Short mmCIF file of C-alpha atoms in Angstrom, two decimals:
data_model
loop_
_atom_site.label_atom_id
_atom_site.label_comp_id
_atom_site.label_asym_id
_atom_site.label_seq_id
_atom_site.Cartn_x
_atom_site.Cartn_y
_atom_site.Cartn_z
CA MET A 106 121.47 181.65 -5.91
CA GLU A 107 120.35 178.05 -6.51
CA GLY A 108 123.76 177.28 -8.06
CA LEU A 109 125.58 178.58 -4.95
CA LEU A 110 123.35 176.55 -2.63
CA SER A 111 123.89 173.48 -4.80
CA LYS A 112 127.68 173.88 -4.57
CA LEU A 113 127.49 174.26 -0.79
CA ARG A 114 125.27 171.16 -0.64
CA SER A 115 127.89 169.18 -2.60
CA LEU A 116 130.47 170.01 0.11
CA ASP A 117 128.42 168.24 2.80
CA ALA A 118 130.77 165.74 4.51
CA TYR A 119 127.87 164.25 6.46
CA PRO A 120 125.39 162.83 3.89
CA LYS A 121 122.08 161.82 5.39
CA VAL A 122 120.51 158.38 5.05
CA ASN A 123 116.76 157.84 5.03
CA GLU A 124 115.55 156.23 8.24
CA ASP A 125 113.81 153.52 6.20
CA PHE A 126 117.24 152.10 5.43
CA TYR A 127 118.42 151.99 9.07
CA SER A 128 118.98 148.58 10.61
CA ARG A 129 119.02 148.73 14.41
CA THR A 130 120.44 145.75 16.31
CA LEU A 131 120.63 144.61 19.93
CA SER A 132 124.44 144.58 19.84
CA GLY A 133 124.42 148.13 18.48
CA GLY A 134 122.23 149.30 21.37
CA ILE A 135 124.51 147.67 23.95
CA ILE A 136 127.63 149.19 22.35
CA THR A 137 125.94 152.63 22.20
CA LEU A 138 125.01 152.47 25.90
CA ALA A 139 128.51 151.32 26.91
CA SER A 140 130.22 154.01 24.80
CA SER A 141 127.93 156.69 26.28
CA VAL A 142 128.93 155.66 29.80
CA VAL A 143 132.63 155.70 28.83
CA MET A 144 132.27 159.17 27.28
CA LEU A 145 130.53 160.49 30.39
CA LEU A 146 133.21 159.14 32.73
CA LEU A 147 136.03 160.54 30.60
CA PHE A 148 134.26 163.92 30.36
CA VAL A 149 133.85 164.14 34.15
CA SER A 150 137.52 163.22 34.64
CA GLU A 151 138.61 165.89 32.16
CA LEU A 152 136.34 168.46 33.79
CA ARG A 153 137.90 167.78 37.21
CA LEU A 154 141.38 168.28 35.77
CA TYR A 155 140.27 171.58 34.24
CA LEU A 156 138.68 172.90 37.45
CA HIS A 157 141.61 171.98 39.72
CA ALA A 158 145.26 173.03 39.67
CA VAL A 159 147.72 170.55 38.22
CA THR A 160 150.84 169.84 40.31
CA GLU A 161 154.04 169.10 38.42
CA THR A 162 157.58 168.38 39.62
CA THR A 163 160.14 170.50 37.77
CA LEU A 164 163.72 171.61 38.29
CA ARG A 165 164.81 174.98 36.92
CA VAL A 166 167.12 177.85 37.72
CA ASP A 167 165.41 180.84 39.35
CA THR A 168 166.80 183.87 37.47
CA SER A 169 164.48 186.40 39.12
CA ARG A 170 166.01 189.05 41.34
CA GLY A 171 164.34 191.45 43.70
CA GLU A 172 160.99 189.66 43.64
CA THR A 173 158.93 189.41 46.81
CA LEU A 174 156.68 186.74 48.25
CA ARG A 175 153.45 187.48 50.07
CA ILE A 176 152.81 185.67 53.36
CA ASN A 177 149.19 185.61 54.53
CA PHE A 178 148.64 184.67 58.17
CA ASP A 179 145.97 184.48 60.85
CA VAL A 180 147.26 183.37 64.26
CA THR A 181 145.57 183.34 67.67
CA PHE A 182 147.46 183.67 70.97
CA PRO A 183 144.92 182.88 73.72
CA ALA A 184 147.17 184.02 76.60
CA LEU A 185 149.27 186.85 75.12
CA GLN A 186 148.04 190.47 75.05
CA CYS A 187 147.90 192.39 71.78
CA SER A 188 149.86 195.31 73.25
CA ILE A 189 153.01 193.23 73.74
CA ILE A 190 153.09 191.10 70.56
CA SER A 191 155.47 192.20 67.82
CA LEU A 192 156.18 190.72 64.39
CA ASP A 193 159.68 190.55 62.86
CA ALA A 194 160.93 189.24 59.51
CA MET A 195 164.52 188.73 58.39
CA ASP A 196 166.35 186.83 55.65
CA ILE A 197 169.82 185.56 54.74
CA SER A 198 170.51 188.64 52.61
CA GLY A 199 170.66 190.66 55.81
CA GLN A 200 167.41 192.53 55.31
CA GLU A 201 165.30 192.97 58.45
CA HIS A 202 161.76 194.17 59.08
CA LEU A 203 161.44 194.70 62.82
CA ASP A 204 158.15 195.31 64.61
CA VAL A 205 156.16 195.23 61.37
CA LYS A 206 152.94 197.27 61.56
CA HIS A 207 151.79 197.83 57.97
CA ASP A 208 148.82 195.68 56.91
CA ILE A 209 148.79 193.99 60.34
CA PHE A 210 145.59 193.86 62.40
CA LYS A 211 145.07 192.76 66.00
CA GLN A 212 141.90 191.64 67.75
CA ARG A 213 141.72 191.55 71.53
CA ILE A 214 139.93 188.38 72.63
CA ASP A 215 138.67 187.17 76.00
CA VAL A 216 139.30 183.78 77.61
CA HIS A 217 136.44 182.30 75.57
CA GLY A 218 137.87 183.52 72.27
CA ASN A 219 135.28 186.26 71.77
CA VAL A 220 136.49 189.45 70.09
CA ILE A 221 136.71 192.47 72.41
CA ALA A 222 138.13 195.09 70.05
CA THR A 223 139.87 195.31 66.66
CA LYS A 224 142.52 197.80 65.61
CA GLN A 225 145.18 198.17 62.96
CA ASP A 226 148.61 197.74 64.45
CA ALA A 227 150.11 201.21 64.21
CA VAL A 228 151.64 203.91 66.34
CA GLY A 229 148.85 205.24 68.53
CA GLY A 230 148.09 208.84 69.21
CA MET A 231 149.08 210.54 72.43
CA LYS A 232 147.12 212.42 75.03
CA VAL A 233 148.47 215.99 75.08
CA GLU A 234 148.06 217.29 78.62
CA GLN A 235 150.91 219.70 79.18
CA PRO A 236 153.59 217.24 78.02
CA LEU A 237 157.22 217.69 78.94
CA GLN A 238 159.28 219.44 76.28
CA ARG A 239 162.70 218.29 75.15
CA HIS A 240 164.32 221.27 76.86
CA GLY A 241 162.69 220.31 80.19
CA GLY A 242 159.78 222.72 80.53
CA ARG A 243 156.09 222.00 80.06
CA LEU A 244 154.33 222.73 76.77
CA GLU A 245 152.87 226.22 76.58
CA HIS A 246 149.93 227.23 74.37
CA ASN A 247 152.10 229.09 71.91
CA GLU A 248 154.74 226.34 71.54
CA THR A 249 155.16 223.41 69.18
CA TYR A 250 155.54 220.16 71.03
CA CYS A 251 158.88 218.34 70.73
CA GLY A 252 159.32 215.56 73.26
CA SER A 253 162.61 214.25 74.55
CA CYS A 254 164.07 210.96 73.33
CA TYR A 255 165.92 210.56 76.63
CA GLY A 256 169.39 210.31 75.11
CA ALA A 257 168.40 208.08 72.17
CA GLU A 258 167.96 210.89 69.61
CA GLU A 259 170.04 210.58 66.44
CA SER A 260 170.18 214.35 65.91
CA ASP A 261 169.56 217.52 67.87
CA GLU A 262 166.35 218.15 65.91
CA GLN A 263 164.79 214.74 66.54
CA CYS A 264 161.60 214.71 68.61
CA CYS A 265 159.92 211.79 70.36
CA ASN A 266 156.31 212.87 70.79
CA SER A 267 154.85 209.57 71.96
CA CYS A 268 155.78 206.55 74.03
CA GLU A 269 156.09 204.55 70.81
CA ASP A 270 158.58 207.12 69.45
CA VAL A 271 160.75 206.78 72.55
CA ARG A 272 160.64 202.98 72.46
CA GLU A 273 161.51 203.02 68.74
CA ALA A 274 164.46 205.38 69.36
CA TYR A 275 165.67 203.09 72.16
CA ARG A 276 165.29 200.06 69.88
CA LYS A 277 167.47 201.65 67.19
CA LYS A 278 170.14 202.33 69.82
CA GLY A 279 169.91 198.76 71.10
CA TRP A 280 168.66 199.91 74.49
CA GLY A 281 165.85 198.60 76.63
CA VAL A 282 163.18 200.69 78.38
CA SER A 283 163.51 199.43 81.95
CA ASN A 284 160.76 201.57 83.55
CA PRO A 285 158.19 203.19 81.23
CA ASP A 286 156.81 205.28 84.10
CA LEU A 287 160.05 207.28 84.05
CA ILE A 288 159.29 208.27 80.44
CA ASP A 289 156.92 211.26 80.40
CA GLN A 290 155.23 210.18 77.16
CA CYS A 291 154.63 206.61 78.39
CA LYS A 292 153.38 207.81 81.76
CA ARG A 293 150.87 210.24 80.19
CA GLU A 294 149.63 207.65 77.70
CA GLY A 295 149.18 205.05 80.44
CA PHE A 296 151.45 202.49 78.78
CA LEU A 297 151.71 200.19 81.79
CA GLN A 298 148.07 200.69 82.67
CA SER A 299 146.98 199.60 79.17
CA ILE A 300 148.98 196.39 79.62
CA LYS A 301 147.35 195.79 83.00
CA ASP A 302 143.91 196.44 81.46
CA GLU A 303 144.57 193.63 78.97
CA GLU A 304 145.70 191.18 81.63
CA GLY A 305 144.11 187.79 81.07
CA GLU A 306 143.24 188.57 77.45
CA GLY A 307 144.46 186.94 74.27
CA CYS A 308 145.12 188.25 70.78
CA ASN A 309 144.22 187.30 67.25
CA ILE A 310 146.73 188.80 64.82
CA TYR A 311 146.22 188.63 61.06
CA GLY A 312 147.34 190.33 57.85
CA PHE A 313 150.15 189.81 55.36
CA LEU A 314 153.88 190.40 54.84
CA GLU A 315 155.91 191.06 51.69
CA VAL A 316 159.32 189.37 51.98
CA ASN A 317 162.21 188.59 49.66
CA LYS A 318 162.13 185.26 47.83
CA VAL A 319 165.12 183.93 49.76
CA ALA A 320 165.59 181.82 52.86
CA GLY A 321 164.62 183.60 56.06
CA ASN A 322 162.23 183.62 58.99
CA PHE A 323 159.40 185.60 60.49
CA HIS A 324 158.29 185.32 64.09
CA PHE A 325 155.84 186.58 66.68
CA ALA A 326 157.28 187.43 70.09
CA PRO A 327 156.60 189.68 73.08
CA GLY A 328 158.43 193.02 73.15
CA LYS A 329 160.23 195.19 70.62
CA SER A 330 163.33 193.69 69.04
CA PHE A 331 166.75 195.18 68.39
CA GLN A 332 170.30 194.09 67.57
CA LYS A 333 172.79 193.85 70.42
CA ALA A 334 176.31 192.66 69.52
CA ASN A 335 174.89 191.07 66.34
CA VAL A 336 172.32 189.18 68.40
CA HIS A 337 168.56 189.53 67.86
CA VAL A 338 167.07 190.57 71.23
CA HIS A 339 163.52 191.36 72.40
CA ASP A 340 163.03 194.03 75.06
CA LEU A 341 160.82 192.54 77.78
CA LEU A 342 161.69 194.98 80.57
CA PRO A 343 158.80 197.43 80.03
CA PHE A 344 156.16 194.74 80.67
CA GLN A 345 157.45 193.90 84.15
CA LYS A 346 156.49 190.22 83.81
CA ASP A 347 158.45 187.09 84.67
CA SER A 348 157.01 184.81 81.98
CA PHE A 349 154.96 184.85 78.79
CA ASN A 350 152.62 182.16 77.51
CA VAL A 351 153.10 181.85 73.74
CA SER A 352 150.56 179.06 73.22
CA HIS A 353 148.99 179.59 69.82
CA LYS A 354 146.82 178.29 67.02
CA ILE A 355 147.51 178.92 63.32
CA ASN A 356 144.12 179.54 61.77
CA LYS A 357 145.53 180.21 58.30
CA LEU A 358 149.02 180.42 56.82
CA SER A 359 149.52 180.65 53.06
CA PHE A 360 152.11 181.95 50.63
CA GLY A 361 151.57 183.92 47.42
CA GLN A 362 148.25 184.29 45.66
CA ARG A 363 145.40 182.01 46.64
CA PHE A 364 144.65 179.12 44.27
CA PRO A 365 141.63 176.82 44.35
CA GLY A 366 142.42 173.39 45.68
CA VAL A 367 145.68 174.37 47.41
CA VAL A 368 146.17 172.68 50.79
CA ASN A 369 148.10 174.70 53.39
CA PRO A 370 149.61 172.10 55.77
CA LEU A 371 149.82 174.41 58.81
CA ASP A 372 146.18 175.54 58.75
CA GLY A 373 144.68 174.54 62.09
CA ALA A 374 148.04 173.66 63.72
CA GLN A 375 148.32 174.57 67.39
CA TRP A 376 150.80 174.31 70.28
CA MET A 377 150.22 174.62 74.02
CA GLN A 378 152.95 175.86 76.37
CA HIS A 379 153.01 173.95 79.67
CA SER A 380 156.11 175.56 81.23
CA SER A 381 156.89 179.13 82.28
CA TYR A 382 159.04 179.75 79.21
CA GLY A 383 158.70 178.42 75.71
CA MET A 384 159.50 178.87 72.03
CA TYR A 385 158.10 176.91 69.11
CA GLN A 386 159.44 176.85 65.55
CA TYR A 387 158.03 175.67 62.22
CA PHE A 388 160.37 174.90 59.34
CA ILE A 389 158.71 175.42 55.97
CA LYS A 390 159.91 175.09 52.39
CA VAL A 391 157.78 176.97 49.86
CA THR A 392 157.73 175.86 46.21
CA PHE A 393 155.11 176.69 43.59
CA THR A 394 154.57 174.17 40.77
CA GLU A 395 150.90 174.68 40.06
CA GLN A 396 149.56 175.07 36.56
CA HIS A 397 146.02 175.60 35.31
CA VAL A 398 144.72 173.91 32.16
CA SER A 399 143.49 176.39 29.54
CA PHE A 400 139.90 176.27 28.26
CA LEU A 401 141.04 175.56 24.69
CA HIS A 402 143.07 172.58 25.93
CA PHE A 403 140.02 171.36 27.85
CA LEU A 404 137.80 171.79 24.76
CA THR A 405 140.32 169.92 22.57
CA ASN A 406 140.44 167.01 25.00
CA VAL A 407 136.63 166.83 25.21
CA CYS A 408 136.35 166.73 21.40
CA ALA A 409 139.04 164.03 21.29
CA ILE A 410 137.14 161.98 23.89
CA VAL A 411 133.79 162.23 22.07
CA GLY A 412 135.27 161.64 18.60
CA GLY A 413 137.59 158.87 19.73
CA VAL A 414 134.97 156.90 21.66
CA PHE A 415 132.42 157.39 18.87
CA THR A 416 134.88 156.13 16.25
CA VAL A 417 136.09 153.13 18.26
CA SER A 418 132.53 152.13 19.18
CA GLY A 419 131.58 152.38 15.49
CA ILE A 420 134.42 150.06 14.54
CA ILE A 421 133.42 147.58 17.25
CA ASP A 422 129.78 147.74 16.21
CA SER A 423 130.70 147.18 12.54
CA PHE A 424 132.90 144.22 13.46
CA VAL A 425 130.15 142.65 15.59
CA TYR A 426 127.42 143.32 13.00
CA HIS A 427 129.32 141.88 10.04
CA GLY A 428 130.55 138.95 12.13
CA GLN A 429 126.98 138.10 13.11
CA ARG A 430 125.85 138.29 9.46
CA ALA A 431 128.69 136.05 8.28
CA ILE A 432 127.92 133.45 10.94
CA LYS A 433 124.22 133.60 10.12
CA LYS A 434 124.83 133.00 6.40
CA LYS A 435 127.09 130.02 7.11
CA MET A 436 124.47 128.56 9.38
CA GLU A 437 121.82 128.96 6.65
CA ILE A 438 123.89 127.03 4.09
CA GLY A 439 125.00 124.44 6.65
CA LYS A 440 128.70 125.30 6.60
CA PHE A 441 128.97 126.43 10.25
CA ASN A 442 130.04 123.66 12.64
#
């Protein structure tokens, strides 16, 4: 056992020197203090690089196909009711997402910005009080309800059991609902009354979209949208209003996964509409060039900083120490002028 320990002891690359043989100098203390400050500054700089994302400019061919990009948003419309706001997304490939409802939430707010109610944007339920059947009669107790689509049905078996179903069927046909009170489902559900109840309110709409990674647009607008002669149109007839105030504030707008340190330039942007009609557009180009430094890379750089500064300061200290000794000896023998 002693032989093994002796062999291990002979491998020691850091032989120890008795403190009695140490010679401490003023120059050595100054160099030690200066090198310690340099090491601390370099360590803090390296730590900041490790904790924050690194932005690089690169040019490469995107070979991915079929990938999607997540858009996170939180927008407040202080003068537009939640019941009339719709969200559409479309891109240059021809793909459209009209009146998006999945993962979208709306908060009714008063004139002071206080939340009145929160709901997920989805097709609401209907009040069944002897609704009108597709064939014209009223619903009996032993019948299954199947509401009329008022000429917009795509097949003889299609049923429109709610006001939303009728409006959606009209949208697919490219028609507008001119008077919701003439639609039995809308009249029973109080469609126009719900809009009147929200008069003077605003809306905070938030959630996220999944879109193709190609050029396109998404927009908030009043009314359901549809295509008419290859033109994107919003149906405003059901609301029976002459103008809409689309003043807004973008609380948050980000793309993809959230990264620490990322600055979203449109966060906090707002626009006020001063005329009866208005539309505001933002043009955005999204590129991701962020890269995070690995822990091993950080550890390697820290070791290089400590070792490098320690070595360089040792060389400087040795040069100063031996220079002082040489000058002192020459002064003692009278050869230093």
